[in-house]
């Protein structure tokens, strides 16, 4: 079976953690927020326990409540048997629903969702598509299709085939680049003040700034993203976490369902995170 990085993150977020289990990470602590430190601590505990019968490490991952404020919401997590399933491979950018549409009620929100989902995300980047959607639903929110949250959690670095020493080298390189970032220019020095924000927030908060600031923010966002990923990958290697051997019951206990598009009624398969 296969699940997305986004759904693995949802599992990790539910790992129960006591105060004395918060890690001390002096190598990267200057570059991350307390929330990110807690998330890394949860991840390490998850990697240590997810292959065992210790199912109590995770609080139940409930189906997220539908607040009718996002395009994709209120959907149970799914596992896939087909690696090529388009629902697994797609990079869902979870767009925020305009306030004007929300104000017209749930039925209008559902109509909006159905209409917008007929477009792929390349089309949603086109001004002509955005104009058509605004005309259909009668709103003028300039932020539509520009403010989003990522549902896929796709990464540009594949750590699965790397040795522990390779991952450590990537981490060391990211740390050094973070240390040097503020020295590149005055703009970089100012952008570096956002280092405690999430990679997504770093880009979002500088989107309307001048091109030089936006580009520096994009670089910081990518650098921090790689820093967090490599640290998490290091935790996996250190405990010999095998993503093929995660306890299946752990998923079932946490509300995962079969993808209606790709999975038939079949025998159990191994689980791979992608």
Short mmCIF file of C-alpha atoms in Angstrom, two decimals:
data_model
loop_
_atom_site.label_atom_id
_atom_site.label_comp_id
_atom_site.label_asym_id
_atom_site.label_seq_id
_atom_site.Cartn_x
_atom_site.Cartn_y
_atom_site.Cartn_z
CA UNK A 1 0.00 0.00 0.00
CA UNK A 2 1.00 3.64 -0.43
CA UNK A 3 0.17 6.81 1.48
CA UNK A 4 1.22 10.39 0.92
CA UNK A 5 3.78 12.38 2.87
CA UNK A 6 0.91 14.62 3.92
CA UNK A 7 -0.89 11.71 5.58
CA UNK A 8 2.31 10.51 7.23
CA UNK A 9 2.65 14.01 8.66
CA UNK A 10 -0.89 13.74 10.03
CA UNK A 11 0.09 10.54 11.84
CA UNK A 12 3.23 12.14 13.24
CA UNK A 13 1.27 15.17 14.48
CA UNK A 14 -0.84 12.84 16.63
CA UNK A 15 2.09 11.14 18.39
CA UNK A 16 1.70 11.65 22.14
CA UNK A 17 4.74 13.40 23.57
CA UNK A 18 5.63 14.32 27.14
CA UNK A 19 7.69 17.39 28.02
CA UNK A 20 10.81 15.33 28.78
CA UNK A 21 10.64 13.73 25.32
CA UNK A 22 11.26 17.04 23.53
CA UNK A 23 14.63 16.67 21.84
CA UNK A 24 17.59 18.98 22.21
CA UNK A 25 18.95 19.69 18.73
CA UNK A 26 21.76 22.23 19.12
CA UNK A 27 22.87 21.82 15.50
CA UNK A 28 19.62 23.22 14.05
CA UNK A 29 17.75 24.73 17.00
CA UNK A 30 18.76 28.28 16.02
CA UNK A 31 16.91 27.88 12.71
CA UNK A 32 13.64 26.27 13.76
CA UNK A 33 10.61 27.18 15.85
CA UNK A 34 9.51 25.44 19.05
CA UNK A 35 6.63 23.94 17.07
CA UNK A 36 9.02 22.47 14.50
CA UNK A 37 11.23 21.11 17.28
CA UNK A 38 8.19 19.39 18.77
CA UNK A 39 7.25 17.98 15.37
CA UNK A 40 10.75 16.55 14.89
CA UNK A 41 10.55 15.01 18.37
CA UNK A 42 7.24 13.39 17.46
CA UNK A 43 8.72 12.13 14.20
CA UNK A 44 11.61 10.39 15.93
CA UNK A 45 9.23 8.69 18.38
CA UNK A 46 7.01 7.65 15.47
CA UNK A 47 9.92 6.10 13.56
CA UNK A 48 10.95 4.20 16.68
CA UNK A 49 7.49 2.79 17.35
CA UNK A 50 5.60 2.55 14.06
CA UNK A 51 7.03 -0.89 13.19
CA UNK A 52 6.11 -2.44 16.53
CA UNK A 53 2.83 -3.42 18.14
CA UNK A 54 3.00 -0.28 20.28
CA UNK A 55 -0.14 1.25 18.82
CA UNK A 56 -0.61 3.64 21.73
CA UNK A 57 2.07 6.05 20.47
CA UNK A 58 -0.55 7.84 18.39
CA UNK A 59 -3.77 9.50 19.38
CA UNK A 60 -6.57 8.71 16.96
CA UNK A 61 -6.32 10.62 13.68
CA UNK A 62 -9.93 11.66 13.24
CA UNK A 63 -11.48 12.75 9.99
CA UNK A 64 -10.83 16.51 9.79
CA UNK A 65 -13.92 18.63 10.31
CA UNK A 66 -15.30 20.27 7.21
CA UNK A 67 -15.25 24.00 7.95
CA UNK A 68 -16.30 24.85 4.37
CA UNK A 69 -13.32 27.19 4.05
CA UNK A 70 -11.02 25.09 1.82
CA UNK A 71 -11.36 23.28 -1.48
CA UNK A 72 -10.35 19.89 -0.05
CA UNK A 73 -11.62 19.35 3.47
CA UNK A 74 -13.42 16.81 5.66
CA UNK A 75 -11.94 13.84 3.77
CA UNK A 76 -10.71 10.68 5.59
CA UNK A 77 -7.04 9.73 4.94
CA UNK A 78 -6.64 7.04 2.28
CA UNK A 79 -4.18 4.32 1.41
CA UNK A 80 -3.52 3.22 -2.17
CA UNK A 81 -2.67 -0.10 -3.75
CA UNK A 82 -1.76 1.42 -7.10
CA UNK A 83 1.41 3.51 -7.09
CA UNK A 84 0.25 5.24 -10.28
CA UNK A 85 -3.11 6.31 -8.84
CA UNK A 86 -3.66 9.92 -9.86
CA UNK A 87 -5.00 10.73 -6.40
CA UNK A 88 -1.68 9.62 -4.94
CA UNK A 89 0.52 11.34 -7.51
CA UNK A 90 -1.33 14.66 -7.76
CA UNK A 91 0.07 17.64 -5.87
CA UNK A 92 -3.04 19.09 -4.27
CA UNK A 93 -2.80 22.76 -3.52
CA UNK A 94 -5.66 23.27 -1.07
CA UNK A 95 -7.13 26.61 -2.10
CA UNK A 96 -9.03 28.78 0.33
CA UNK A 97 -12.68 29.41 -0.55
CA UNK A 98 -13.48 33.14 -0.96
CA UNK A 99 -15.44 34.77 1.87
CA UNK A 100 -18.16 35.85 -0.58
CA UNK A 101 -18.81 32.21 -1.50
CA UNK A 102 -18.73 31.08 2.14
CA UNK A 103 -21.32 33.72 3.02
CA UNK A 104 -23.84 32.17 0.60
CA UNK A 105 -23.95 28.93 2.56
CA UNK A 106 -22.82 25.32 2.40
CA UNK A 107 -24.67 24.47 -0.81
CA UNK A 108 -22.87 27.24 -2.66
CA UNK A 109 -19.52 26.13 -1.22
CA UNK A 110 -20.17 22.59 -2.49
CA UNK A 111 -21.09 23.94 -5.94
CA UNK A 112 -17.92 26.02 -5.90
CA UNK A 113 -15.80 22.98 -5.00
CA UNK A 114 -17.34 20.85 -7.74
CA UNK A 115 -16.80 23.60 -10.32
CA UNK A 116 -13.20 24.41 -9.38
CA UNK A 117 -12.19 20.73 -9.27
CA UNK A 118 -12.94 20.47 -13.00
CA UNK A 119 -9.75 22.47 -13.59
CA UNK A 120 -6.27 21.08 -13.09
CA UNK A 121 -3.73 23.16 -11.18
CA UNK A 122 -1.94 24.32 -14.31
CA UNK A 123 -5.23 25.81 -15.49
CA UNK A 124 -5.83 27.43 -12.10
CA UNK A 125 -2.60 29.36 -12.56
CA UNK A 126 -3.99 30.97 -15.72
CA UNK A 127 -5.62 34.37 -15.37
CA UNK A 128 -8.40 33.45 -17.81
CA UNK A 129 -9.47 30.54 -15.57
CA UNK A 130 -9.49 32.71 -12.45
CA UNK A 131 -11.58 35.35 -14.23
CA UNK A 132 -14.08 32.67 -15.30
CA UNK A 133 -14.41 31.35 -11.73
CA UNK A 134 -14.87 34.85 -10.32
CA UNK A 135 -17.55 35.59 -12.90
CA UNK A 136 -19.40 32.33 -12.20
CA UNK A 137 -19.53 32.88 -8.44
CA UNK A 138 -19.55 36.67 -8.24
CA UNK A 139 -16.53 37.47 -6.09
CA UNK A 140 -13.51 39.74 -6.48
CA UNK A 141 -11.06 38.37 -3.88
CA UNK A 142 -7.59 39.06 -5.28
CA UNK A 143 -6.10 36.39 -3.02
CA UNK A 144 -7.99 33.53 -4.65
CA UNK A 145 -5.62 30.87 -6.06
CA UNK A 146 -2.69 32.79 -4.53
CA UNK A 147 -3.10 31.77 -0.89
CA UNK A 148 -2.96 28.02 -0.47
CA UNK A 149 -1.81 25.14 1.68
CA UNK A 150 -0.05 22.06 0.32
CA UNK A 151 -1.76 18.70 0.73
CA UNK A 152 0.86 16.58 -0.99
CA UNK A 153 4.06 17.22 0.94
CA UNK A 154 6.06 16.24 -2.11
CA UNK A 155 9.82 16.64 -1.84
CA UNK A 156 12.64 17.27 -4.29
CA UNK A 157 15.14 15.01 -2.50
CA UNK A 158 14.75 11.23 -2.31
CA UNK A 159 16.46 10.06 0.89
CA UNK A 160 15.35 6.44 0.70
CA UNK A 161 18.44 5.14 -1.12
CA UNK A 162 21.01 7.25 0.70
CA UNK A 163 23.42 6.05 3.36
CA UNK A 164 23.42 7.56 6.83
CA UNK A 165 26.67 9.38 6.02
CA UNK A 166 25.15 10.84 2.83
CA UNK A 167 22.16 12.22 4.73
CA UNK A 168 24.45 13.66 7.40
CA UNK A 169 26.46 15.42 4.67
CA UNK A 170 23.27 16.92 3.20
CA UNK A 171 22.22 18.09 6.65
CA UNK A 172 25.64 19.61 7.37
CA UNK A 173 25.56 21.43 4.04
CA UNK A 174 22.09 22.84 4.78
CA UNK A 175 23.21 23.98 8.23
CA UNK A 176 26.24 25.76 6.78
CA UNK A 177 24.10 27.49 4.14
CA UNK A 178 21.69 28.64 6.83
CA UNK A 179 24.58 30.04 8.85
CA UNK A 180 25.84 31.99 5.84
CA UNK A 181 22.45 33.14 4.55
CA UNK A 182 22.21 36.47 6.38
CA UNK A 183 25.70 37.47 5.21
CA UNK A 184 24.82 37.39 1.50
CA UNK A 185 23.17 40.83 1.40
CA UNK A 186 21.10 43.28 3.43
CA UNK A 187 17.98 41.78 1.86
CA UNK A 188 19.01 38.28 2.94
CA UNK A 189 19.73 39.58 6.43
CA UNK A 190 16.20 40.97 6.69
CA UNK A 191 14.57 37.85 5.21
CA UNK A 192 16.54 35.68 7.64
CA UNK A 193 14.43 37.13 10.46
CA UNK A 194 11.63 34.89 9.14
CA UNK A 195 13.62 31.70 9.79
CA UNK A 196 11.30 30.61 12.62
CA UNK A 197 8.34 30.62 10.24
CA UNK A 198 7.34 27.55 8.25
CA UNK A 199 8.79 27.28 4.71
CA UNK A 200 5.29 27.98 3.33
CA UNK A 201 4.84 31.09 5.49
CA UNK A 202 8.24 32.47 4.49
CA UNK A 203 7.10 32.57 0.86
CA UNK A 204 3.55 33.69 1.62
CA UNK A 205 4.61 36.64 3.80
CA UNK A 206 6.97 38.01 1.13
CA UNK A 207 4.87 37.31 -1.95
CA UNK A 208 3.99 40.98 -2.52
CA UNK A 209 7.48 42.32 -1.79
CA UNK A 210 9.96 43.36 -4.46
CA UNK A 211 11.39 40.57 -6.68
CA UNK A 212 14.75 40.51 -4.87
CA UNK A 213 13.10 39.98 -1.48
CA UNK A 214 10.72 37.35 -2.85
CA UNK A 215 13.59 35.45 -4.44
CA UNK A 216 15.65 35.55 -1.24
CA UNK A 217 12.62 34.32 0.71
CA UNK A 218 12.10 31.49 -1.76
CA UNK A 219 15.73 30.44 -1.27
CA UNK A 220 15.37 30.52 2.52
CA UNK A 221 12.12 28.55 2.31
CA UNK A 222 13.73 25.82 0.20
CA UNK A 223 16.80 25.74 2.41
CA UNK A 224 14.77 25.34 5.58
CA UNK A 225 12.58 22.70 3.91
CA UNK A 226 15.67 20.65 3.06
CA UNK A 227 17.05 21.18 6.56
CA UNK A 228 13.93 19.74 8.19
CA UNK A 229 13.65 16.89 5.68
CA UNK A 230 17.26 15.81 6.07
CA UNK A 231 17.00 15.86 9.88
CA UNK A 232 13.88 13.72 9.72
CA UNK A 233 15.54 11.34 7.26
CA UNK A 234 18.51 11.08 9.61
CA UNK A 235 16.18 9.98 12.41
CA UNK A 236 14.80 7.25 10.15
CA UNK A 237 18.23 5.88 9.32
CA UNK A 238 19.43 6.04 12.92
CA UNK A 239 16.68 3.66 14.08
CA UNK A 240 16.64 1.60 10.86
CA UNK A 241 13.06 2.65 10.20
CA UNK A 242 11.69 0.50 7.38
CA UNK A 243 8.72 2.15 5.76
CA UNK A 244 7.66 -1.20 4.31
CA UNK A 245 7.13 -2.68 7.78
CA UNK A 246 4.92 -0.09 9.42
CA UNK A 247 2.23 -1.78 11.47
CA UNK A 248 -0.89 -2.06 9.32
CA UNK A 249 -3.20 -1.98 12.31
CA UNK A 250 -1.77 1.42 13.18
CA UNK A 251 -3.29 2.81 9.99
CA UNK A 252 -6.62 1.07 10.45
CA UNK A 253 -6.88 2.31 14.01
CA UNK A 254 -6.42 5.84 12.75
CA UNK A 255 -9.22 5.97 10.24
CA UNK A 256 -7.43 5.21 6.98
CA UNK A 257 -9.71 3.91 4.24
CA UNK A 258 -9.12 2.30 0.87
CA UNK A 259 -8.84 4.70 -2.06
CA UNK A 260 -12.04 4.26 -4.07
CA UNK A 261 -10.19 4.94 -7.31
CA UNK A 262 -7.34 2.46 -7.20
CA UNK A 263 -7.84 -0.24 -4.58
CA UNK A 264 -9.91 -3.41 -5.09
CA UNK A 265 -10.91 -5.77 -2.30
CA UNK A 266 -7.66 -7.63 -2.03
CA UNK A 267 -5.17 -9.16 0.35
CA UNK A 268 -2.92 -7.06 2.56
CA UNK A 269 0.06 -5.39 0.98
CA UNK A 270 3.12 -3.69 2.37
CA UNK A 271 2.91 0.03 2.97
CA UNK A 272 5.26 2.54 1.37
CA UNK A 273 5.34 6.27 2.02
CA UNK A 274 5.69 8.42 -1.07
#
